[in-house]
Coordinates of C-alpha atoms in Angstrom, one line a residue:
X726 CA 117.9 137.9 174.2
X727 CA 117.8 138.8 170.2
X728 CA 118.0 135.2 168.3
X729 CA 121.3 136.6 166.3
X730 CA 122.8 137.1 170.1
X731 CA 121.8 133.6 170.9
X732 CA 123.6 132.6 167.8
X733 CA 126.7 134.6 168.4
X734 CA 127.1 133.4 171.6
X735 CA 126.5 129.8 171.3
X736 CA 126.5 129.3 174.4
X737 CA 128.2 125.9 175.8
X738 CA 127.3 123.9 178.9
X739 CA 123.5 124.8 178.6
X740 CA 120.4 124.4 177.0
X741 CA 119.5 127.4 175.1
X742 CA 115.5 127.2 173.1
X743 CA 114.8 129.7 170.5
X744 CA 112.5 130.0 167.9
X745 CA 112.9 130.7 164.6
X746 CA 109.4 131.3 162.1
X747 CA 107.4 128.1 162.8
X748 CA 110.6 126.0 163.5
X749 CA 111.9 125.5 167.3
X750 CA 115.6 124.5 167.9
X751 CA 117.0 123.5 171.1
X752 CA 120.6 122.9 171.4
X753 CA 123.1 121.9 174.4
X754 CA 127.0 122.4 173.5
X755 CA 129.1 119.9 175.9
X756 CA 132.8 119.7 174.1
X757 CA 133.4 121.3 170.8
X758 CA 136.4 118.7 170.3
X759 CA 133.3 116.2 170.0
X760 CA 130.7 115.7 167.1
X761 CA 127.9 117.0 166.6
X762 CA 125.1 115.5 165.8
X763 CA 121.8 117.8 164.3
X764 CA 118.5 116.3 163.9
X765 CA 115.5 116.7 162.0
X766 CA 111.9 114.5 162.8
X767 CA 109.6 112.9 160.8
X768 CA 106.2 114.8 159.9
X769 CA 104.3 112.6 162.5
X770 CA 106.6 114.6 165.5
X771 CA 105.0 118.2 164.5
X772 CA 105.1 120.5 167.7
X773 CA 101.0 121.8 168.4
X774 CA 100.3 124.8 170.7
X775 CA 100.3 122.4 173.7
X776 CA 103.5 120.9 173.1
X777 CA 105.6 124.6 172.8
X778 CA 103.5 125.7 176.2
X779 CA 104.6 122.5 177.9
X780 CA 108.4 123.0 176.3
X781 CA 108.4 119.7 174.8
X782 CA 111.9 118.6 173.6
X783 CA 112.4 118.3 170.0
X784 CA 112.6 115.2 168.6
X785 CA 116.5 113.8 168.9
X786 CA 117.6 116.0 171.5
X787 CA 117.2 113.8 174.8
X788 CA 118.7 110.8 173.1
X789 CA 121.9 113.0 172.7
X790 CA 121.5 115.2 175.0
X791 CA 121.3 112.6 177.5
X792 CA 124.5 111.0 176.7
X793 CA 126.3 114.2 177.2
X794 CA 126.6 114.6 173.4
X795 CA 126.8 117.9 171.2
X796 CA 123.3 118.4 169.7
X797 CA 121.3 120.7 167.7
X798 CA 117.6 119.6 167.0
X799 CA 115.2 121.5 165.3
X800 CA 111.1 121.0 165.3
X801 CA 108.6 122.1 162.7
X802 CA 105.6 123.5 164.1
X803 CA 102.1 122.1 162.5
X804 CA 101.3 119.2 160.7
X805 CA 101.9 121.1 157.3
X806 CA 105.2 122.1 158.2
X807 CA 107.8 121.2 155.7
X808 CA 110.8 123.6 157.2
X809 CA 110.8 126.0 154.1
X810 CA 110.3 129.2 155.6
X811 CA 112.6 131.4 154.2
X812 CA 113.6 133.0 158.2
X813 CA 115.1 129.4 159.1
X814 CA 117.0 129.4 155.4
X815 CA 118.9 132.3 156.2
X816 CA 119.2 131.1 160.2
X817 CA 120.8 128.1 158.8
X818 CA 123.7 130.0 157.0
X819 CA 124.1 132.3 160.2
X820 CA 124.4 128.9 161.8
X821 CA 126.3 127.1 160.0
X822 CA 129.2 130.2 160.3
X823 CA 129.2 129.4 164.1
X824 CA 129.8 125.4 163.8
X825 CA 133.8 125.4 162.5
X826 CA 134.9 124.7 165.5
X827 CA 134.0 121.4 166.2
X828 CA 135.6 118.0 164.6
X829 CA 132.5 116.6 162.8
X830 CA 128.9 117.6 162.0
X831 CA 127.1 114.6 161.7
X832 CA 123.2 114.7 160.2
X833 CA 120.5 112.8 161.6
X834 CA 117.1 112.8 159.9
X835 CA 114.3 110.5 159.3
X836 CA 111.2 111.0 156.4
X837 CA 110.4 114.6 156.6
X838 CA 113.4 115.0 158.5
X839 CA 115.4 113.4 155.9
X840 CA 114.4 116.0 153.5
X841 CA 115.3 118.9 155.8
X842 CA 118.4 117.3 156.9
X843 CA 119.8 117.0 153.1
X844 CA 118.2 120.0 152.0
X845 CA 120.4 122.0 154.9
X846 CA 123.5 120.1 154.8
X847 CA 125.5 123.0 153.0
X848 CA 123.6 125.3 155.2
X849 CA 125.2 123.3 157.8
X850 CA 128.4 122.5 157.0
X851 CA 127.7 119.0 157.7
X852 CA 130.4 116.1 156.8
X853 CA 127.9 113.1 156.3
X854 CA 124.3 111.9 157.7
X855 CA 121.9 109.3 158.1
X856 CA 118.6 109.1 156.7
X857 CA 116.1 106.8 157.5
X858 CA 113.3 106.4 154.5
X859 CA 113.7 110.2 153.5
X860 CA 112.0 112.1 151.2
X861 CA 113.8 113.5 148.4
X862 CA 111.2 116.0 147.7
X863 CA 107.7 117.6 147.7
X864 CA 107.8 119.3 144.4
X865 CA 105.0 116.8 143.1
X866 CA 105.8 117.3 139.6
X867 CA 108.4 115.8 140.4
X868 CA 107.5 112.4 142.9
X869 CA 103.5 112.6 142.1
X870 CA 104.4 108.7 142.6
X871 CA 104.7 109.7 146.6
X872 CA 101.4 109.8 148.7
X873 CA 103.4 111.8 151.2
X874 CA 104.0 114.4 148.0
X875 CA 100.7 114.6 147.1
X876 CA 99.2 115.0 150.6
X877 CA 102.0 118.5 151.0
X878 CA 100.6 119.7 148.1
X879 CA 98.0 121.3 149.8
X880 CA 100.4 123.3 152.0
X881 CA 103.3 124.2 149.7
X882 CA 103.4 126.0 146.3
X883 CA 106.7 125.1 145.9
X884 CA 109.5 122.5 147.1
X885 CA 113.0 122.3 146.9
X886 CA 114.8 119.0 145.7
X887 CA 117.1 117.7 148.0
X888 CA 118.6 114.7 146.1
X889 CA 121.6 117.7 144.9
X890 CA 122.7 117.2 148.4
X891 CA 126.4 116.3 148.2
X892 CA 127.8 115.0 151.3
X893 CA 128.0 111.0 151.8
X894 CA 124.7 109.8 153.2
X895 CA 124.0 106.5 154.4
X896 CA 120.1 105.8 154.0
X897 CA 118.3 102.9 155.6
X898 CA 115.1 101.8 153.6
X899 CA 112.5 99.3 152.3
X900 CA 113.5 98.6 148.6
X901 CA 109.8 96.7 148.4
X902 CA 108.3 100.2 149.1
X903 CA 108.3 101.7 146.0
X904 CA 107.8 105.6 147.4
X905 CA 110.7 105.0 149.2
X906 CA 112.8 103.0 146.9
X907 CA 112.3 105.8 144.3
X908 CA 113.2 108.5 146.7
X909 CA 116.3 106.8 147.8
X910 CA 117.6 106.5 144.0
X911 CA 117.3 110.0 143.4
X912 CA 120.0 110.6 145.7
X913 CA 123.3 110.9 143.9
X914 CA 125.6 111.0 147.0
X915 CA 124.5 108.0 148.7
X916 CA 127.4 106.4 149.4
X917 CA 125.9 103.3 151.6
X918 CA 122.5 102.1 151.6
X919 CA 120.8 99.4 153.7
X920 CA 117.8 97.3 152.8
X921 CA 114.9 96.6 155.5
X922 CA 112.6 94.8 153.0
X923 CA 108.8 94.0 154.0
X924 CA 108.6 97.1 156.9
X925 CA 107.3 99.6 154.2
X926 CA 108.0 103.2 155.9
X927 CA 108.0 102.4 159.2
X928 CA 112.0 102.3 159.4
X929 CA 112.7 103.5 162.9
X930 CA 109.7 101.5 164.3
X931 CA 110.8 98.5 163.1
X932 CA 114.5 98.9 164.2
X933 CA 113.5 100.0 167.8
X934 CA 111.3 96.8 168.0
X935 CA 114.1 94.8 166.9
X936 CA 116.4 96.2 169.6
X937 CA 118.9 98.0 167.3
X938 CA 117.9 101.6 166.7
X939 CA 120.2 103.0 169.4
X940 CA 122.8 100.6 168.3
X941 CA 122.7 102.0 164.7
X942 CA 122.6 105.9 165.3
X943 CA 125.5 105.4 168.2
X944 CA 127.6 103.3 165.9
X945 CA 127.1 105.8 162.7
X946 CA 128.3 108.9 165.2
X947 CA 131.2 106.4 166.0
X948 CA 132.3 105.8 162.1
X949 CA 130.3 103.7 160.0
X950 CA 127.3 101.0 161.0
X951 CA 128.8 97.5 160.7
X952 CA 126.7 96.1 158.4
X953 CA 126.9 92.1 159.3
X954 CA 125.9 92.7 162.7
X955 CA 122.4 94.8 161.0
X956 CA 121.7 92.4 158.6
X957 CA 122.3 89.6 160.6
X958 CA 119.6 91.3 163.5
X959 CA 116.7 92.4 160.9
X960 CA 116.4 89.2 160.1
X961 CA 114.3 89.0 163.1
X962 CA 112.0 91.0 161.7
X963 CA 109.4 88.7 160.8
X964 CA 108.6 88.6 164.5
X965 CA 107.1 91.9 163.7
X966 CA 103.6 92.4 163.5
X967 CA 103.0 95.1 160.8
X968 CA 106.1 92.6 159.1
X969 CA 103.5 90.6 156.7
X970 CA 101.1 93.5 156.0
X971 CA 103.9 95.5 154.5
X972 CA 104.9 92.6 152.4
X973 CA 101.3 92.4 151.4
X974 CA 100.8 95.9 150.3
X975 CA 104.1 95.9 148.4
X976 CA 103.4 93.3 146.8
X977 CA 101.8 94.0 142.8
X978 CA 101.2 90.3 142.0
X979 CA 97.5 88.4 141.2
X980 CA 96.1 87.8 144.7
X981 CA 96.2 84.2 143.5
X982 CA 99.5 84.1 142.5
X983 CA 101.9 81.6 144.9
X984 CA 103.7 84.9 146.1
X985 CA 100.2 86.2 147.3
X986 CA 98.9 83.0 149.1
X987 CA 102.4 82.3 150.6
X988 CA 102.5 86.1 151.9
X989 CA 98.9 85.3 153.2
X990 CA 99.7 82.2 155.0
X991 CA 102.1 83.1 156.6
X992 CA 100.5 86.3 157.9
X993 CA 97.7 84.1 159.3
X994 CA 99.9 82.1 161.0
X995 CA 101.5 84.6 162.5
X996 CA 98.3 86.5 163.7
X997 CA 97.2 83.0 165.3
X998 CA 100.3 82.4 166.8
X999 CA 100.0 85.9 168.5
X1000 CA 96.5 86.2 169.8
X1001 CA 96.4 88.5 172.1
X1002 CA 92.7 89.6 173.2
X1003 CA 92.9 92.8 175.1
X1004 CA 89.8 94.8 176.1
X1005 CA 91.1 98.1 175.8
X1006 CA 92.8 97.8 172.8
X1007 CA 89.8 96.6 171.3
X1008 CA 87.3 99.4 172.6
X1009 CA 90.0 101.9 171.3
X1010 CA 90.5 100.3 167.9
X1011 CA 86.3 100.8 167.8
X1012 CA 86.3 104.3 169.1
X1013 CA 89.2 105.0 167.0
X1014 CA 87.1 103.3 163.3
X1015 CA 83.9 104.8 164.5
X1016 CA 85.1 108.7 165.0
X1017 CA 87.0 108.6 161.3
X1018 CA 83.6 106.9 160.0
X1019 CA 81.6 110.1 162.0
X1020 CA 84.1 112.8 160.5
X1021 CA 84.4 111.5 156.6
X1022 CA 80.5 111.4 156.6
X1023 CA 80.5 115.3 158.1
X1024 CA 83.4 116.1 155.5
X1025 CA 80.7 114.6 152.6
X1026 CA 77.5 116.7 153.8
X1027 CA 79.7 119.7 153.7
X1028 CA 80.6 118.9 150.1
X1029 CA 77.8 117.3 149.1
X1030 CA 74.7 118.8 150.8
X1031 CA 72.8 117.9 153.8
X1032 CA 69.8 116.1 150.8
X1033 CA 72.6 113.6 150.3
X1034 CA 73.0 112.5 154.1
X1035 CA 71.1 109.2 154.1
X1036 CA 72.9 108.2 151.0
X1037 CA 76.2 109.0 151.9
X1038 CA 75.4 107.4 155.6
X1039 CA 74.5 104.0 154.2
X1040 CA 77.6 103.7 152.0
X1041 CA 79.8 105.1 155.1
X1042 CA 78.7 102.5 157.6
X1043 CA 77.3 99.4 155.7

């Protein structure tokens, strides 16, 4: 079946996969008088060729679709995917034709996904979202102050900005993380924000180790996150273990300064209070350093010249 048949149809009751360019979208309508929820993943959730043979889901449809709610979740294919292919632009305002019908259209989207979520929310139609840490956009004269921005600049020539988006969006983020912070000000039509200080961007891993990140997207579908209840919970977070290195590398100070030592100490303690000596994890960690030592000193006798090997090997692994 034709992908504009698929889309006149939309069919209800089933799964229907398509493909559109280098984007897959899997969608499963179960009542119309429900919202719907449409969801875009971060960069690290990029489809490879063994993920479309297998018929992986894409990211945010089994949370929904297992609850028996409307969903629409789409999937960029490749790591330097950034879902601006001009087939999905015009898909998305075919789309967006088809989705009157149902009582809200709620966008979900987190980093990368963030971007794609605001960027299509007229596309869309859709009445509010949430973004976790997104990107604004990739256009890096524009957020050259974004490591994320920098590293797409390889792949794309050009970016739209998304911060024009103008439906209320509720963003959760680490004002201490300055990429982030900046991103989130450029915004205009955030209407709620919520701070996660000291996680850097690693929103949705630090609510799901705090228990909470199916609490917070359910109770956003319902209304509105009650903020007490969040802030009251995150303040666990500095049972986390990635908790004190974020504060660490946000933090711009003297490493002598009291804010330094006190962010140090307590990141000791913690790390001695949580020794945990595992084997495996060790003899990955290893494997893991010493095949990214291997591959940047192949990358620098490619660039550099095979005369330069011993060189480059003694700076590499001393």
């Amino acid at each position: 079946m034709l992908i504009q048949e698929q889309l006149t149809l939309l069919l209800f009751n089933q799964t229907v996969r398509l493909q559109v360019d280098d984007v897959v979208i899997q969608y499963h309508i179960f009542d119309a008088a429900q919202p719907l929820m449409i969801t875009f993943p971060p960069g690290s959730e990029a489809f490879s060729d063994s993920d479309l043979i297998e018929n992986k889901a894409p990211w945010g449809y089994d949370f929904f679709a297992k609850r028996r709610m409307n969903v629409i979740s789409f999937n960029h294919i490749g790591k330097g995917n950034y879902f601006t292919s001009n087939e999905l632009v015009i898909f998305t305002k075919k789309l967006g034709k088809h989705l009157d019908c149902f009582c809200e259209r709620i966008g979900y989207g987190v980093s990368r996904g963030g971007f794609a979520t605001s960027m299509f929310s007229k596309n869309l139609r859709l009445d509010r979202a949430l973004l976790l840490m997104p990107i604004s956009t990739y256009d890096i004269s524009i957020a050259s102050w974004d490591p994320k921005v920098r590293e797409a600049a390889q792949y794309l020539n050009a970016s739209p900005d998304s911060a024009d988006c103008d439906i209320p969006l509720t963003i959760i983020y680490d004002p201490l993380y300055k990429p982030d912070s900046m991103h989130m000000k450029r915004f205009q039509s955030c209407r709620v924000r919520f701070r996660l200080p000291g996680v850097g961007h690693r929103i949705p891993r630090a609510l799901l180790q705090l228990g909470i990140l199916k609490s917070t997207i359910l109770q956003y579908r319902q209304q509105q996150i009650d903020p007490a209840s969040f802030f009251l919970k995150i303040r666990k977070r500095r049972t986390l273990s990635f908790f004190y290195r974020g504060l660490q590398s946000c933090n711009k100070t003297s490493k002598l300064s009291l804010r330094s030592r006190v962010i140090f100490f307590h990141r000791i303690r913690y790390h001695i209070n949580h020794l945990d000596i595992d084997p495996k994890k060790v003899h990955q960690q290893l494997s893991d350093s010493i095949r990214k030592r291997c591959f940047y000193t192949t990358e620098c006798m490619l660039d550099h010249g095979y005369k330069n090997f011993a060189g480059i090997s003694a700076l590499v692994l001393c």
